[in-house]
Structures are given as structure tokens and as C-alpha cells.
Coordinates of C-alpha atoms in Angstrom, one line a residue:
X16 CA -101.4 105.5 -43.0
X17 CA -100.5 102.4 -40.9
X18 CA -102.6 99.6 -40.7
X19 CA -102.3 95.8 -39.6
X20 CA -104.1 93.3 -41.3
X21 CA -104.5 90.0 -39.3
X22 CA -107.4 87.0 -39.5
X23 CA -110.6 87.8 -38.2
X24 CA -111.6 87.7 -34.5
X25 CA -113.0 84.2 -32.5
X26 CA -116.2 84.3 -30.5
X27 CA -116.4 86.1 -27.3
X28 CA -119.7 84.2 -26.4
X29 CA -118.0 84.3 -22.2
X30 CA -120.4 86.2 -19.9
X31 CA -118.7 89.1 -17.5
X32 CA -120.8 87.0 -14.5
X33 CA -118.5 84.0 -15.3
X34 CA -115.1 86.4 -14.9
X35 CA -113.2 84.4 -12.7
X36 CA -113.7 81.1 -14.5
X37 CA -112.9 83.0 -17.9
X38 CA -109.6 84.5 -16.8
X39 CA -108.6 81.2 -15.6
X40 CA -109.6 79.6 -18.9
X41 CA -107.2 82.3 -20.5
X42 CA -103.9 81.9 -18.6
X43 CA -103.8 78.3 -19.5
X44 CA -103.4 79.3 -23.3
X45 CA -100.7 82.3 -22.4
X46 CA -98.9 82.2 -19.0
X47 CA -97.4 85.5 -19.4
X48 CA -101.0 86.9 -20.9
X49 CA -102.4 87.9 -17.6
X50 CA -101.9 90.5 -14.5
X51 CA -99.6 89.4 -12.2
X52 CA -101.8 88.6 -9.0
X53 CA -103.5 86.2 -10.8
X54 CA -103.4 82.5 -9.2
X55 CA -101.2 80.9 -12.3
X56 CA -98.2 83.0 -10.7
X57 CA -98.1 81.7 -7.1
X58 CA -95.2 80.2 -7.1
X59 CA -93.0 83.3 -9.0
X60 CA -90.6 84.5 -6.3
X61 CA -92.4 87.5 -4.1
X62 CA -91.2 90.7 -5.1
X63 CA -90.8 93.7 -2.5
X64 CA -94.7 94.9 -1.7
X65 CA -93.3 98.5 -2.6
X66 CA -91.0 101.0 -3.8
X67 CA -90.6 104.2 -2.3
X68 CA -90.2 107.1 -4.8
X69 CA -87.1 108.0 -3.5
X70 CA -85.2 104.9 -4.1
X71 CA -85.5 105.3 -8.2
X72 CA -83.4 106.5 -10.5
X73 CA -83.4 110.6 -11.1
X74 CA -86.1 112.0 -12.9
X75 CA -86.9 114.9 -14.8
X76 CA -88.4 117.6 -12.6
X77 CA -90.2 119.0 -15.6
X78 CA -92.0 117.5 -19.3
X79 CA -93.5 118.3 -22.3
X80 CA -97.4 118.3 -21.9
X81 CA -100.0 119.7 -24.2
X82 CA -102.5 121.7 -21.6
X83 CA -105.8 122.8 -22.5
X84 CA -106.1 126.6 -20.6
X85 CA -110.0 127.0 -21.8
X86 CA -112.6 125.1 -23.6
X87 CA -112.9 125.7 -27.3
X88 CA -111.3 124.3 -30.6
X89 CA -108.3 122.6 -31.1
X90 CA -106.4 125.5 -30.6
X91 CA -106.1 125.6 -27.0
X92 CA -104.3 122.6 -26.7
X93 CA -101.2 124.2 -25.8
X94 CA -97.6 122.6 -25.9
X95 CA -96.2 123.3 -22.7
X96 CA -92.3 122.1 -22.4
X97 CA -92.0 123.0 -18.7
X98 CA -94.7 121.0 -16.7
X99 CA -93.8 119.9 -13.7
X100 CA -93.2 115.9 -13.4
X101 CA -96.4 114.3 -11.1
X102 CA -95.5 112.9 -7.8
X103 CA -97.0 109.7 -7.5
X104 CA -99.1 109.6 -4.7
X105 CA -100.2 105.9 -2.2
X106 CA -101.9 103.7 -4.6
X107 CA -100.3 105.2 -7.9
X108 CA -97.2 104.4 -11.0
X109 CA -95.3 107.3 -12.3
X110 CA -95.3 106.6 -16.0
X111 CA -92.9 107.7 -19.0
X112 CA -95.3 107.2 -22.3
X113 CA -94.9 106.2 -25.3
X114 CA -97.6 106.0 -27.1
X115 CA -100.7 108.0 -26.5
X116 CA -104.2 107.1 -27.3
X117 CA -106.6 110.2 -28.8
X118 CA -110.0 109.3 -28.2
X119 CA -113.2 111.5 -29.4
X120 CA -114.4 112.0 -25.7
X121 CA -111.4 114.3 -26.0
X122 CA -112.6 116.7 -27.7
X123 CA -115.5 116.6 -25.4
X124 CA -113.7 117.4 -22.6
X125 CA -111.4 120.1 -24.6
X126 CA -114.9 122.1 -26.1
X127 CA -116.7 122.1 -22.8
X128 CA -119.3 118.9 -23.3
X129 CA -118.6 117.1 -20.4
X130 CA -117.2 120.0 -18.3
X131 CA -114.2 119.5 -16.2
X132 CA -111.6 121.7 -14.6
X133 CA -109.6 123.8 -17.0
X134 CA -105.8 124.3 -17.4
X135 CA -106.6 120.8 -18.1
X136 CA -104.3 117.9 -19.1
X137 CA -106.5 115.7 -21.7
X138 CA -106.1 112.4 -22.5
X139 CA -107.4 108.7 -20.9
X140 CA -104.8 106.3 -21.8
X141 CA -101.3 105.9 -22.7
X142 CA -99.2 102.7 -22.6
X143 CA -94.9 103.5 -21.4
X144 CA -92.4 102.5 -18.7
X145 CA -93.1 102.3 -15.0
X146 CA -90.7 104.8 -13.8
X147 CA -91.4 105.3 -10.6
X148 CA -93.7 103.8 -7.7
X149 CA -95.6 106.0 -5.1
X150 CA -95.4 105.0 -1.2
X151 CA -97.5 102.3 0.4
X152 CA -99.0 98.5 -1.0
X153 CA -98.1 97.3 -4.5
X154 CA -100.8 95.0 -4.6
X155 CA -100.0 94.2 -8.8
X156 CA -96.4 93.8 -8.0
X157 CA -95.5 96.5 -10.4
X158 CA -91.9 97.0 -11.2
X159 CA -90.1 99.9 -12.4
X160 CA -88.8 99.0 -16.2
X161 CA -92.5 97.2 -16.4
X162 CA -94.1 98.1 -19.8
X163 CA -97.7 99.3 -18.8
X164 CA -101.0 100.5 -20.3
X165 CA -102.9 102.3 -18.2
X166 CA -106.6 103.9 -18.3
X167 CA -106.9 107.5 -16.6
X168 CA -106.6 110.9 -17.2
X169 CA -103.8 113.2 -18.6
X170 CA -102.2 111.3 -21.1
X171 CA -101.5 113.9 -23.1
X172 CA -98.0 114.2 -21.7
X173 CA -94.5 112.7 -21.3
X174 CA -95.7 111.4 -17.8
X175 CA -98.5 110.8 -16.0
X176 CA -99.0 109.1 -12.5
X177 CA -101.8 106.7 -12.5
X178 CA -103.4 104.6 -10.3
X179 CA -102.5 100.7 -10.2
X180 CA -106.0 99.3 -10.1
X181 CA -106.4 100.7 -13.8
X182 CA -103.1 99.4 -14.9
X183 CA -102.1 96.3 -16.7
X184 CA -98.4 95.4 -17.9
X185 CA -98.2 94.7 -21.9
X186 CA -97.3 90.9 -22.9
X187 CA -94.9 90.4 -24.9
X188 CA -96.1 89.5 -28.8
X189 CA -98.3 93.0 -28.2
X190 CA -96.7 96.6 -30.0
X191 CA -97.2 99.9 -28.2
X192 CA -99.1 101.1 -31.1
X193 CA -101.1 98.1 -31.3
X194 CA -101.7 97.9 -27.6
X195 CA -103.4 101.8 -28.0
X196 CA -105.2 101.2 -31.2
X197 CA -107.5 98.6 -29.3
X198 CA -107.0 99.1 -25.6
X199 CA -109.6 102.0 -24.4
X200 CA -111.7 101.3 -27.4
X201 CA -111.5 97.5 -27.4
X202 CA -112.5 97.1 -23.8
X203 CA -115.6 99.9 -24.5
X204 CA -117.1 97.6 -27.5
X205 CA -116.6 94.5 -25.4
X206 CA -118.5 95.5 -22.6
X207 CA -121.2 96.6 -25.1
X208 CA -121.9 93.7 -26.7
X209 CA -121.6 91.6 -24.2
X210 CA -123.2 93.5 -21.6
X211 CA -124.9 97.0 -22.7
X212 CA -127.1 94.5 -25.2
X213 CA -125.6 90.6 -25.0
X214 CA -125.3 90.3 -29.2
X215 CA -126.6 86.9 -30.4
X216 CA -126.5 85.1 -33.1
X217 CA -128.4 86.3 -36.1
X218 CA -129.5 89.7 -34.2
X219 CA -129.7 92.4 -36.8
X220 CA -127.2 95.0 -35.7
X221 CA -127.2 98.6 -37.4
X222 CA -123.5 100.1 -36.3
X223 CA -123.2 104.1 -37.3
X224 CA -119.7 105.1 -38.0
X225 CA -118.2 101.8 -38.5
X226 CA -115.1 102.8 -40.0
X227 CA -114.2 104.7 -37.0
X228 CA -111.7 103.7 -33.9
X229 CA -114.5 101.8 -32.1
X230 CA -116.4 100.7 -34.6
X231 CA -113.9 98.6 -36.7
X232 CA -113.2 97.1 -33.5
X233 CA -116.8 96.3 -32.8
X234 CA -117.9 95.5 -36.4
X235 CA -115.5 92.3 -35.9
X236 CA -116.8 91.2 -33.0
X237 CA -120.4 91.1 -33.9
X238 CA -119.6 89.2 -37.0
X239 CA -117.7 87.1 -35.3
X240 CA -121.0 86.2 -32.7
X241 CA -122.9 85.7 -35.7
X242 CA -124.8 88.9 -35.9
X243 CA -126.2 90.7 -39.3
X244 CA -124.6 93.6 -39.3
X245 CA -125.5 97.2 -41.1
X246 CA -122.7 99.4 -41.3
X247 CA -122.6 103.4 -41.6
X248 CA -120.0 105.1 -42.7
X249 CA -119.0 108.2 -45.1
X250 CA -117.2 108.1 -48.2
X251 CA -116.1 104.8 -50.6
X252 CA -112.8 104.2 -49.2
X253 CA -114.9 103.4 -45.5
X254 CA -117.6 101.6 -47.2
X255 CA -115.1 99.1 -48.7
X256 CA -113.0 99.0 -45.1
X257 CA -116.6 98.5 -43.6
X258 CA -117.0 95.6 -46.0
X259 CA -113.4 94.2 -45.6
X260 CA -114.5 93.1 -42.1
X261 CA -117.2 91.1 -43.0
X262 CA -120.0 93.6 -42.5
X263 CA -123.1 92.2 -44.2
X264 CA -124.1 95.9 -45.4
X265 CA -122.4 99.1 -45.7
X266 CA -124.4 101.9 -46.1
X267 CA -122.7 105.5 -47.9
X268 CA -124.4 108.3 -46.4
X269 CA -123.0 111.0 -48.1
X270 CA -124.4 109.1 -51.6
X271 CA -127.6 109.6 -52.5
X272 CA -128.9 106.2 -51.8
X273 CA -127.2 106.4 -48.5
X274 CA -129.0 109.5 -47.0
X275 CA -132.2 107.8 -46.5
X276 CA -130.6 105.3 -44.7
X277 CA -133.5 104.5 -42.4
X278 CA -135.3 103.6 -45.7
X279 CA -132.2 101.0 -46.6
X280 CA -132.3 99.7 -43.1
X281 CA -135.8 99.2 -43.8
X282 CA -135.5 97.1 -47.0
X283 CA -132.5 95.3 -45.6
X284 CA -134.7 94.1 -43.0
X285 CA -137.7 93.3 -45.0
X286 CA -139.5 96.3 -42.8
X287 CA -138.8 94.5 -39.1
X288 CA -135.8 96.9 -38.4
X289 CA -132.6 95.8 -36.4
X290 CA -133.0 94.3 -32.8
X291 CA -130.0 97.0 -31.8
X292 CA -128.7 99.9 -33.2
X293 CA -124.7 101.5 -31.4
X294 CA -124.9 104.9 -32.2
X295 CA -122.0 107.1 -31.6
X296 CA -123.0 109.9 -34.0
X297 CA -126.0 111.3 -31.4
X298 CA -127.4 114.6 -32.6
X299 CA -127.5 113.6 -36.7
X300 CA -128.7 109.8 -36.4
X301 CA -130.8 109.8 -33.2
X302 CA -134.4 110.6 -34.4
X303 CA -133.1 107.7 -37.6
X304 CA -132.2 105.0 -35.1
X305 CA -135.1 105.1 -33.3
X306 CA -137.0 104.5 -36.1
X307 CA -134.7 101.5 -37.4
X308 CA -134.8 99.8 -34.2
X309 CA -137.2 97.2 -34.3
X310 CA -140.5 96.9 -32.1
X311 CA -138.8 96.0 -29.0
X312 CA -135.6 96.8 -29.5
X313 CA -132.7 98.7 -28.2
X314 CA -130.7 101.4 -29.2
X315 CA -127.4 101.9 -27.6
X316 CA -126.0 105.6 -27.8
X317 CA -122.2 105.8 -26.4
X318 CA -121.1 109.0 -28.4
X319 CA -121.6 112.8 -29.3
X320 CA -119.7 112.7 -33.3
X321 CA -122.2 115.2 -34.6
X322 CA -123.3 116.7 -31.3
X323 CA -125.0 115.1 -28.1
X324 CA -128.8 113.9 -28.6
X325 CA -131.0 116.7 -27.1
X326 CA -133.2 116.1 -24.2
X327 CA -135.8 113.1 -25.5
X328 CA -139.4 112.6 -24.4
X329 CA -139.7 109.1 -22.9
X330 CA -143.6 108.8 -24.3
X331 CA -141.3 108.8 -27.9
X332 CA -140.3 105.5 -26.8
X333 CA -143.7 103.9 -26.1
X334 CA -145.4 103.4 -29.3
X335 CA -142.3 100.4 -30.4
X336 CA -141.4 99.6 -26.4
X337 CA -138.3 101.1 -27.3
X338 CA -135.0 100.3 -24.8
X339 CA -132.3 103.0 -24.5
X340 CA -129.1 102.8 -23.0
X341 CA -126.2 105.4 -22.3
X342 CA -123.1 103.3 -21.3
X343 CA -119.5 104.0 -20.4
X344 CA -117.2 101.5 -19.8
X345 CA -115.8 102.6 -16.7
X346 CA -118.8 101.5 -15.3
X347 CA -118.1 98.3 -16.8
X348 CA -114.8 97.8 -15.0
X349 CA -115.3 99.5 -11.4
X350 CA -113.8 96.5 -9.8
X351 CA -110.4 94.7 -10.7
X352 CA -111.9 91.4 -11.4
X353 CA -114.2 93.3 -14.4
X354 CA -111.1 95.2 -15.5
X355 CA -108.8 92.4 -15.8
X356 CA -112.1 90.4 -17.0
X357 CA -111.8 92.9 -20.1
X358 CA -108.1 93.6 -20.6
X359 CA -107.2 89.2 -20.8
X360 CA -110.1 89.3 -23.4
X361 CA -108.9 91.5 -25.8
X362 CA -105.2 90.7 -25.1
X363 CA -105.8 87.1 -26.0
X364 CA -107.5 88.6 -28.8
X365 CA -104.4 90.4 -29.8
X366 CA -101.8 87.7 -29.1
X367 CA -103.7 84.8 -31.2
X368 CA -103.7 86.9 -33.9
X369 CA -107.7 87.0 -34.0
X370 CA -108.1 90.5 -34.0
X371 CA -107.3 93.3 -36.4
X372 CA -106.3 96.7 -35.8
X373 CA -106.2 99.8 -37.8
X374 CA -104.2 102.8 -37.3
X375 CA -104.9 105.9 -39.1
X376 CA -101.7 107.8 -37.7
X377 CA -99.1 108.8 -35.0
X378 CA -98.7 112.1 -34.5
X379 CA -95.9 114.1 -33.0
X380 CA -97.1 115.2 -29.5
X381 CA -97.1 118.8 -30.4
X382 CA -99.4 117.7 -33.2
X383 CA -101.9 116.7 -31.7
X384 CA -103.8 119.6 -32.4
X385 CA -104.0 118.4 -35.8
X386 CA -105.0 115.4 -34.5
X387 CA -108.1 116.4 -33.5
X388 CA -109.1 118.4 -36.4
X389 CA -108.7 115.6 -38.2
X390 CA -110.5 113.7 -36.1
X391 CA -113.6 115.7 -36.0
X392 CA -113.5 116.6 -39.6
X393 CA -114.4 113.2 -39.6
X394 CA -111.3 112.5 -42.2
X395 CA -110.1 109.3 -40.3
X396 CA -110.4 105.5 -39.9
X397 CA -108.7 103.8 -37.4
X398 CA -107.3 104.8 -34.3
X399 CA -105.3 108.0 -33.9
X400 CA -102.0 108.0 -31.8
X401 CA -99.5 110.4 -30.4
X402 CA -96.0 109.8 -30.0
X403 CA -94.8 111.3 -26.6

């Protein structure tokens, strides 16, 4: 197991509104910390507005890439050491990865939840080596050598072509590994406290699966905004991770205490329940979270851990004026200014040393079929990586 212990995280009290003030705020505490259109680097020399694919060094015309050929269990993902090499396209990097990010909504996309095309390279984020730039406007002034992370599709590979706008390069100060322990996670549980429901100070938040990739991540920032927070989580080892962070209760439901844990959520809260609940478990804590959200409170479901929550009645909502929200974050960061909004955040985050990360493992690529059964044999904490 590898894990990085740092302090704990600073406010991120900022609105996404105010983006343009905020990443101007950031670049005067780390010059090389942000993207490099921003208006702190006017005066470095212009750099060619593009590269034409031809004009880099040879590449590989084929990779190793785990393709899924059919929905079903994590046997499908096959390992494939003869995919072609992607051509990028206008608009688009050729990257060699690293490090890979595994994220649940992976194994999603691999059993046929969220239906998508199938052979099917799966994956959403990766950071590597620009390698290669497709024809037309470089907008980001990318370089090939650049160290990039990227958020898209088909990570699960040596290389993938992605598009710019979802591209950032990697500070110095900021590991591969650490970079996808928090990148595709940390900029989900941003946007959701600060936008999905804007946490206050002294909110009563219940978090399920707080052990998890997202939820170690988010469990710091609400404590660090001042909010009350319940934990979920199974077993004692997660309980005491849980409570390492500063969570003010940590709930074990596989115990006996901790299978009622709408009852605990209850006491805790003297009867009022929590003003919001972030609930990536779905099937097994829906009907519980909507009866320890508060009168008026929201409930925030972002994940399908147990199974997705079946179709609900809205008049189930009416009796506590109940608020529900479904987010992703890629509705979050649609533009550029809300992406690199997001990405300075949590790479300030990283560089001041204000946020911890957690890694459970790096897998082989061809392992990553492992990867997933650990994943959802719910045997993790921490983010799972693969090693291309």
C-alpha cells in the first residue's frame, strides 16, 4: 500500500462565479502553478502556434491497450499488445502515459450501466508526455516533452490522443502518482461542495463511503470549511482512516451498531438530520439518505457502488421539501475558464502541501483486471492506479 501523509487542507471558501479573480489570486503564490495562456506569462517568448504531426520524432505504430470487446465483468478487459497508435486529430495531443487513473464510473462503462460503444478503450484520465501535436491552433502552447494530465476517454492505454481544452501541464513539486490520485476525483468533490451544495460552516454533512478515492478527498475539504461531518465506511481499518482526517463521526456499517445507521445519524444530530448527504453508494443507501437529510435538505447522489438508485417518485420528496441533485463534473468544467478554475485549485492544493492523498495501489497495465475486482469488492481505500 502507498500512501502520502501531508497537513490538512486550507479553506476553499472562493466561488466558481469569481474564477477569473481566483486564478489570478493563485499565480501570484506559484508562477509556474498555472496553464500557460494565463495573463502572468505575457511576456514568455511566443512559441510556434503549432506542430504538425509529421515534424516529431518516430512513433510506435502500434501499443499495448487493455480493450473491453463486450459489457460484463472484469474479464473482458482484454490486453491487446497490437493497437494501433491514435492519430491526433485538429484540436488534439498525442500522449505517451504514465500513470493511469481507475475510476469506479469504469466499471460502469465496462458492465453496461452507462452504455457506450463496445470494443471499447476505458479509462478518463491519465497524466504522460506530449508526444505528438495534431494539425491546426495550439491555443495552450503545448510542447512536445510537456508533462500533461489530461481528462478524456481511453486511458487505459500506452497512448491516447486528447483534446487540449481538457489538458493541463503538471507543475513541478507535483508526482505522476500524486497528480492521478487527486486529479479526476479532486476536481469532482470541488465542484460539489462548492457548487452541487455550497458547504458552510457548521452544515451537518453525512458522506457514505468516505474511505474511498473521492471521499478522502472530500472528507478534507468539508472539515476544512468548517462542516460537521458523518462518515460511512466498512470495516475498522476505514473507520480509523475516516477519523484520521478529522471526520467528526465515523460510522462502521458492517458492525452491528453501524447497520442502523440512519438511527446514528439521528442521535448524532439530536433528531434534525444533516443539511446534505453525498451519496455514492445509490441502490443500498438511497431510501437511508433520504430519511437523514434534514427537513429541507439536500441529498447529492454522484455514484452507482451498490447499484444505481431505481426510478424515485418525486411526491417521496414532498413531505421534508427534500432537494436532489445528480451531478457530474464535466458539467462543471464545459468551458476553459471553469476547467482551469478547478485544476489551479487543487494544484495549489497539492503544491502547498495542504492536501493529502492516498494511494491504495499501482497496478501493472495488464492487471488491471484485478484492479477492478478489487475495486468493486469494495476492498480498497485510496485511489487505484495503473502503470502504462
Amino acid at each position: 500500500m502507498y500512501s502520502r501523509t501531508l497537513p490538512r487542507i486550507v479553506s476553499t471558501s472562493s466561488t466558481p462565479q469569481a474564477s477569473s479573480r481566483a486564478i489570478s489570486r493563485l499565480s501570484s503564490i506559484s508562477t509556474h502553478l498555472l496553464l500557460p495562456h494565463s495573463s502572468h506569462q505575457r511576456n514568455i517568448p511566443s512559441r510556434p502556434p503549432h506542430r504538425n504531426v509529421a515534424t516529431m520524432p518516430p512513433i510506435s505504430s502500434t501499443m499495448k491497450a487493455i480493450v473491453a470487446e463486450k459489457v460484463g465483468g472484469p474479464e473482458v478487459l482484454e490486453v491487446h499488445t497490437n493497437q494501433p497508435v491514435p492519430t491526433p486529430q485538429e484540436g488534439q495531443l498525442l500522449v505517451k502515459n504514465n500513470i493511469i487513473g481507475i475510476n469506479y464510473i469504469d466499471t460502469y462503462f465496462r458492465t453496461g450501466l452507462y452504455p457506450s460503444a463496445k470494443p471499447e478503450i476505458l479509462g478518463r484520465e491519465a497524466v504522460g508526455t506530449v508526444v505528438a501535436l495534431g494539425p491546426g491552433a495550439n491555443p495552450y502552447n503545448f510542447q512536445v516533452g510537456d508533462r500533461v494530465a489530461w481528462l478524456a476517454t481511453g486511458s487505459y492505454a500506452e497512448y491516447t490522443a486528447v483534446p487540449q481544452a481538457k489538458t493541463v501541464k503538471v507543475p513541478q513539486g507535483i508526482s505522476d502518482e500524486d497528480a492521478m490520485a487527486s486529479f479526476l476525483s479532486g476536481l469532482t468533490v470541488l465542484s460539489f461542495a462548492k457548487e452541487t451544495y455550497p458547504v458552510q460552516k457548521g452544515d451537518w454533512v453525512l458522506l457514505h463511503a468516505a474511505a474511498g478515492g473521492a471521499g478522502f478527498l472530500l472528507t478534507q475539504i468539508l472539515k476544512d470549511i468548517g462542516a460537521k461531518v458523518i462518515g460511512t465506511a466498512g470495516g475498522k481499518e476505514k473507520v480509523e482512516l475516516v477519523k484520521s482526517l478529522g471526520a467528526d463521526y465515523v460510522i462502521d456499517y458492517r458492525s452491528e451498531e453501524g447497520k442502523d445507521w440512519v438511527k446514528k445519524v439521528k442521535e448524532i444530530t439530536h433528531g434534525r438530520g444533516v443539511d446534505v448527504v453525498y451519496d455514492s453508494v445509490g441502490k443500498d443507501t438511497w431510501e437511508g439518505s433520504l430519511e437523514a437529510v434534514k427537513r429541507k435538505g439536500t441529498i447529492v447522489w454522484f455514484g452507482n457502488a451498490s447499484g444505481p438508485v431505481p426510478p424515485l417518485p418525486l411526491p417521496k420528496l414532498s413531505p421534508k421539501c427534500v432537494k436532489i441533485a445528480r451531478p457530474t463534473l464535466f458539467g462543471y468544467i464545459e468551458t476553459r475558464e471553469e476547467f482551469e478554475y478547478y485544476v489551479n485549485e487543487l494544484f495549489n492544493l497539492l503544491l502547498t502541501g495542504k492536501l493529502k492523498v492516498k494511494i491504495h495501489n499501482v497496478y501493472p497495465l495488464d492487471q488491471v483486471a484485478q484492479a477492478h475486482i478489487d475495486l468493486e469488492g469494495r476492498k480498497t481505500t485510496g485511489k487505484l492506479l495503473l502503470k502504462a
